[in-house]
PDB file of C-alpha atoms in Angstrom:
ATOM      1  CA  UNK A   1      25.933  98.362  67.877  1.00 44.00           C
ATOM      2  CA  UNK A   2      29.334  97.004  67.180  1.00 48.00           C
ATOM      3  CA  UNK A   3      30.225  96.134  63.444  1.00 49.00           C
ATOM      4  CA  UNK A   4      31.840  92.921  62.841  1.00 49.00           C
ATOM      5  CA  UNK A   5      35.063  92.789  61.491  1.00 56.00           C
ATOM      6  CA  UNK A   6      35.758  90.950  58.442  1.00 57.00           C
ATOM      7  CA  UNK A   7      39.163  89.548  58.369  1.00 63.00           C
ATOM      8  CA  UNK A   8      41.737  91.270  56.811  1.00 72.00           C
ATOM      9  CA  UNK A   9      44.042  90.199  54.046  1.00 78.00           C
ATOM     10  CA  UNK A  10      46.434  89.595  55.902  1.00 84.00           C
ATOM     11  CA  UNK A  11      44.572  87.477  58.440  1.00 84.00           C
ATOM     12  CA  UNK A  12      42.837  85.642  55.937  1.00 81.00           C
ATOM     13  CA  UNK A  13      46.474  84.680  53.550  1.00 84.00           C
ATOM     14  CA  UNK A  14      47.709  83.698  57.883  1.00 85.00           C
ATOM     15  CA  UNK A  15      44.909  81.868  57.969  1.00 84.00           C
ATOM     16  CA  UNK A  16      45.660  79.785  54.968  1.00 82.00           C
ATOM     17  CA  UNK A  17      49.038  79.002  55.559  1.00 83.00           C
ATOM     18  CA  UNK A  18      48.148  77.291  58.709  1.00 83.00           C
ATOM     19  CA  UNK A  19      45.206  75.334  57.481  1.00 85.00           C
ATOM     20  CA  UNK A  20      46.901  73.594  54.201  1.00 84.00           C
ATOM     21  CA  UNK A  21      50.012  72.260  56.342  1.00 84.00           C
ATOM     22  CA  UNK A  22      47.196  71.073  58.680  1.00 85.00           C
ATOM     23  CA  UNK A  23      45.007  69.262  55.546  1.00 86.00           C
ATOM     24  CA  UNK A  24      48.208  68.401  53.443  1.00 88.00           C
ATOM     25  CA  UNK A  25      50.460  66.725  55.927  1.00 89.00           C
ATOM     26  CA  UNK A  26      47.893  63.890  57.068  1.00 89.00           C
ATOM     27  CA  UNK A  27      47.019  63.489  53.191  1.00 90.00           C
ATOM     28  CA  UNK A  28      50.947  63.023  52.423  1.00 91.00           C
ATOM     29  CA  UNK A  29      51.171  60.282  55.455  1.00 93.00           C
ATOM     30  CA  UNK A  30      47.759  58.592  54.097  1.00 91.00           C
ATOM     31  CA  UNK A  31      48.765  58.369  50.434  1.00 92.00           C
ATOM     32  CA  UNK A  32      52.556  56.662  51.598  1.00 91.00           C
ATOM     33  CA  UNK A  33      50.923  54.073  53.519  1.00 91.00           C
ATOM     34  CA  UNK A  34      48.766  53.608  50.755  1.00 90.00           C
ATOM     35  CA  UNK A  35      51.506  53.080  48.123  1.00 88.00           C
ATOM     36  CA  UNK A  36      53.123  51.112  50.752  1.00 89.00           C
ATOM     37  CA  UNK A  37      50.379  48.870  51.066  1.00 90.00           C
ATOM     38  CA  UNK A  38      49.711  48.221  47.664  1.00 89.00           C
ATOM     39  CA  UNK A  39      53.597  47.294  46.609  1.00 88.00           C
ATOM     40  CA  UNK A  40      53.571  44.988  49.665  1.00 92.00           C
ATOM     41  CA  UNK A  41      49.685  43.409  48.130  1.00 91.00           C
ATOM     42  CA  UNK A  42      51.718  42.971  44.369  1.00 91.00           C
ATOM     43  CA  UNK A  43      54.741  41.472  46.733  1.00 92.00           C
ATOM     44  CA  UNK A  44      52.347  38.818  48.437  1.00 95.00           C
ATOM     45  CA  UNK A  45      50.428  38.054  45.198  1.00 95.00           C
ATOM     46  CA  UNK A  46      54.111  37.358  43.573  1.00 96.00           C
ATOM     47  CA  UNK A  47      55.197  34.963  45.733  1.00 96.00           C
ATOM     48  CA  UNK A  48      51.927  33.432  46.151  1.00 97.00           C
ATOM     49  CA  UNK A  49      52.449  32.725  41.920  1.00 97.00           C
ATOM     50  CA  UNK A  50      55.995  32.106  42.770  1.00 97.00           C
ATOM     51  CA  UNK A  51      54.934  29.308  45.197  1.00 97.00           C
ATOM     52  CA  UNK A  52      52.143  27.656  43.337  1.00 97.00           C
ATOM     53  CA  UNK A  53      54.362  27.733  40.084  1.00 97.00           C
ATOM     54  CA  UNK A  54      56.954  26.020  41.740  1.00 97.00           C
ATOM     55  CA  UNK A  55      54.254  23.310  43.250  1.00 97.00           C
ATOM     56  CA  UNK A  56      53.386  23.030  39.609  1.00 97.00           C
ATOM     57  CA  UNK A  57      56.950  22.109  38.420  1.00 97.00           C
ATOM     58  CA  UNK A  58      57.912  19.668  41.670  1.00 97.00           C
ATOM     59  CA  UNK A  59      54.429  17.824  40.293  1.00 97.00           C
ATOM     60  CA  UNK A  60      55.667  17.585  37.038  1.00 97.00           C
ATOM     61  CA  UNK A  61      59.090  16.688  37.697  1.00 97.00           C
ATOM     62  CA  UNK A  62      57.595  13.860  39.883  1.00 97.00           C
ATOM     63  CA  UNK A  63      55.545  12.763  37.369  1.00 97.00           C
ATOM     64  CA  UNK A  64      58.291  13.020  34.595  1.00 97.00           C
ATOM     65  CA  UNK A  65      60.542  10.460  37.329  1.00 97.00           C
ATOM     66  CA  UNK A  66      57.944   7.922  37.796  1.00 96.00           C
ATOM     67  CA  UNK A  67      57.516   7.773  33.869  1.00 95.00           C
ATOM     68  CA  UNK A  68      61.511   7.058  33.743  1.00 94.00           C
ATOM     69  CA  UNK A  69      61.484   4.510  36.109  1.00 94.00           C
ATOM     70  CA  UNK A  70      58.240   2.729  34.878  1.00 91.00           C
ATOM     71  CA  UNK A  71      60.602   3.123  31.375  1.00 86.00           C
ATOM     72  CA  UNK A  72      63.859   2.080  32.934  1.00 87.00           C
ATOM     73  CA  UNK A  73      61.582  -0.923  34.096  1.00 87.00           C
ATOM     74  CA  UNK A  74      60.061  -1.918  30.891  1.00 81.00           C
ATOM     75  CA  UNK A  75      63.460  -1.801  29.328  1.00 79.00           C
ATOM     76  CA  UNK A  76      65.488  -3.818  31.959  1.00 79.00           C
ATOM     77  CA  UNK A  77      62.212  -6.170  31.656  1.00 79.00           C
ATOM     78  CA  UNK A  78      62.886  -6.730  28.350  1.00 75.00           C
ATOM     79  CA  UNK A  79      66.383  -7.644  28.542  1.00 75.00           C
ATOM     80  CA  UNK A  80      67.309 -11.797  27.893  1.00 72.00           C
ATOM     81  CA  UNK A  81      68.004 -13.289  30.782  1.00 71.00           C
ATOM     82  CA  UNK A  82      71.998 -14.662  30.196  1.00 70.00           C
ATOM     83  CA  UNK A  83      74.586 -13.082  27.492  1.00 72.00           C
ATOM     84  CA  UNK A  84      73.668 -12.369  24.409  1.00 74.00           C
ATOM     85  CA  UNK A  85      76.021 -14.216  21.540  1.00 78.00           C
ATOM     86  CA  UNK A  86      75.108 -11.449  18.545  1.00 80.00           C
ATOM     87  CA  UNK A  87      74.498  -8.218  19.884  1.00 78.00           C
ATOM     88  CA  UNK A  88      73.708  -6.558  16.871  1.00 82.00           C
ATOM     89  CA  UNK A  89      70.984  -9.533  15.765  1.00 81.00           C
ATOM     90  CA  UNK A  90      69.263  -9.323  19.155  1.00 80.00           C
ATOM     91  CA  UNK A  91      68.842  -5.603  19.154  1.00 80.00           C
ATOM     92  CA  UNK A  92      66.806  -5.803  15.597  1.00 81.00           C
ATOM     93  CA  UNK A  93      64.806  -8.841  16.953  1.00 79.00           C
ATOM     94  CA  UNK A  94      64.277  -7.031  20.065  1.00 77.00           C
ATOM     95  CA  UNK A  95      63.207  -3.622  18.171  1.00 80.00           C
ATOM     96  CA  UNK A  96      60.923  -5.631  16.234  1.00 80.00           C
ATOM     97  CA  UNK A  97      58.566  -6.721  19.066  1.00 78.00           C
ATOM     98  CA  UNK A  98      59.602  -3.932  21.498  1.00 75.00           C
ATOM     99  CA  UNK A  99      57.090  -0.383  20.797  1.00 71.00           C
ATOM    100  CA  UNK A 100      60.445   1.395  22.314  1.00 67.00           C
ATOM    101  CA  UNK A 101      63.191   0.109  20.104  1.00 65.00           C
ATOM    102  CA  UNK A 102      62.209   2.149  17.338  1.00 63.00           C
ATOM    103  CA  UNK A 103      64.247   1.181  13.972  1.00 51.00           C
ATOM    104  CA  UNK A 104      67.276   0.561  14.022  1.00 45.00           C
TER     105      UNK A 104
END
C-alpha cells in the first residue's frame, strides 16, 4: 500500500502564493468598478438636482416677470391721460387712491 503524501511546506507556502493573486486580483477589478459606479450614481443624482433646481428658478423668474409687467401695467394704467400742470400735487393725490404709491 502506498502512503499518501501530504504536501510539504514548501508546496503548501507555493501553493498559496498562486491562489491569493488568483482570489485578490478579480476582487481589486470588482471593488474599482464598484467605486466607479457609485461616483458616477452621486454624479447623475447631482445633475439631476442641478437640473430640477434650475427648472425651479426659470419658474420663479417667470413668475417674478409676469408680476412686473402686470405692475408696470397697473402703474402706466394709472397715469392721467395729458400733462400734468403740478407734478408734485398729482403724485400725493395719486398716492392717496393708488395701494402702490405708498406715502410720500
Amino acid at each position: 500500500m502506498a502512503k499518501m503524501k501530504g504536501m510539504t511546506g514548501r508546496q503548501g507556502q507555493i501553493l498559496l502564493l498562486a491562489f491569493f493573486p488568483l482570489l485578490f486580483i478579480p476582487a481589486f477589478i470588482l471593488a474599482y468598478f464598484a467605486f466607479g459606479a457609485a461616483n458616477q450614481d452621486e454624479v447623475i443624482r447631482r445633475r439631476r438636482l442641478e437640473d430640477s433646481l434650475f427648472l425651479e428658478l426659470d419658474q420663479t423668474n417667470a413668475r417674478i416677470g409676469d408680476y412686473l409687467e402686470e405692475l408696470q401695467e397697473g402703474l402706466f394704467g394709472s397715469l392721467p391721460p395729458g400733462d400734468v400742470a403740478d407734478p408734485e400735487e398729482w403724485a400725493r393725490e395719486w398716492a392717496a387712491v393708488q395701494p402702490l404709491g405708498g406715502t410720500l
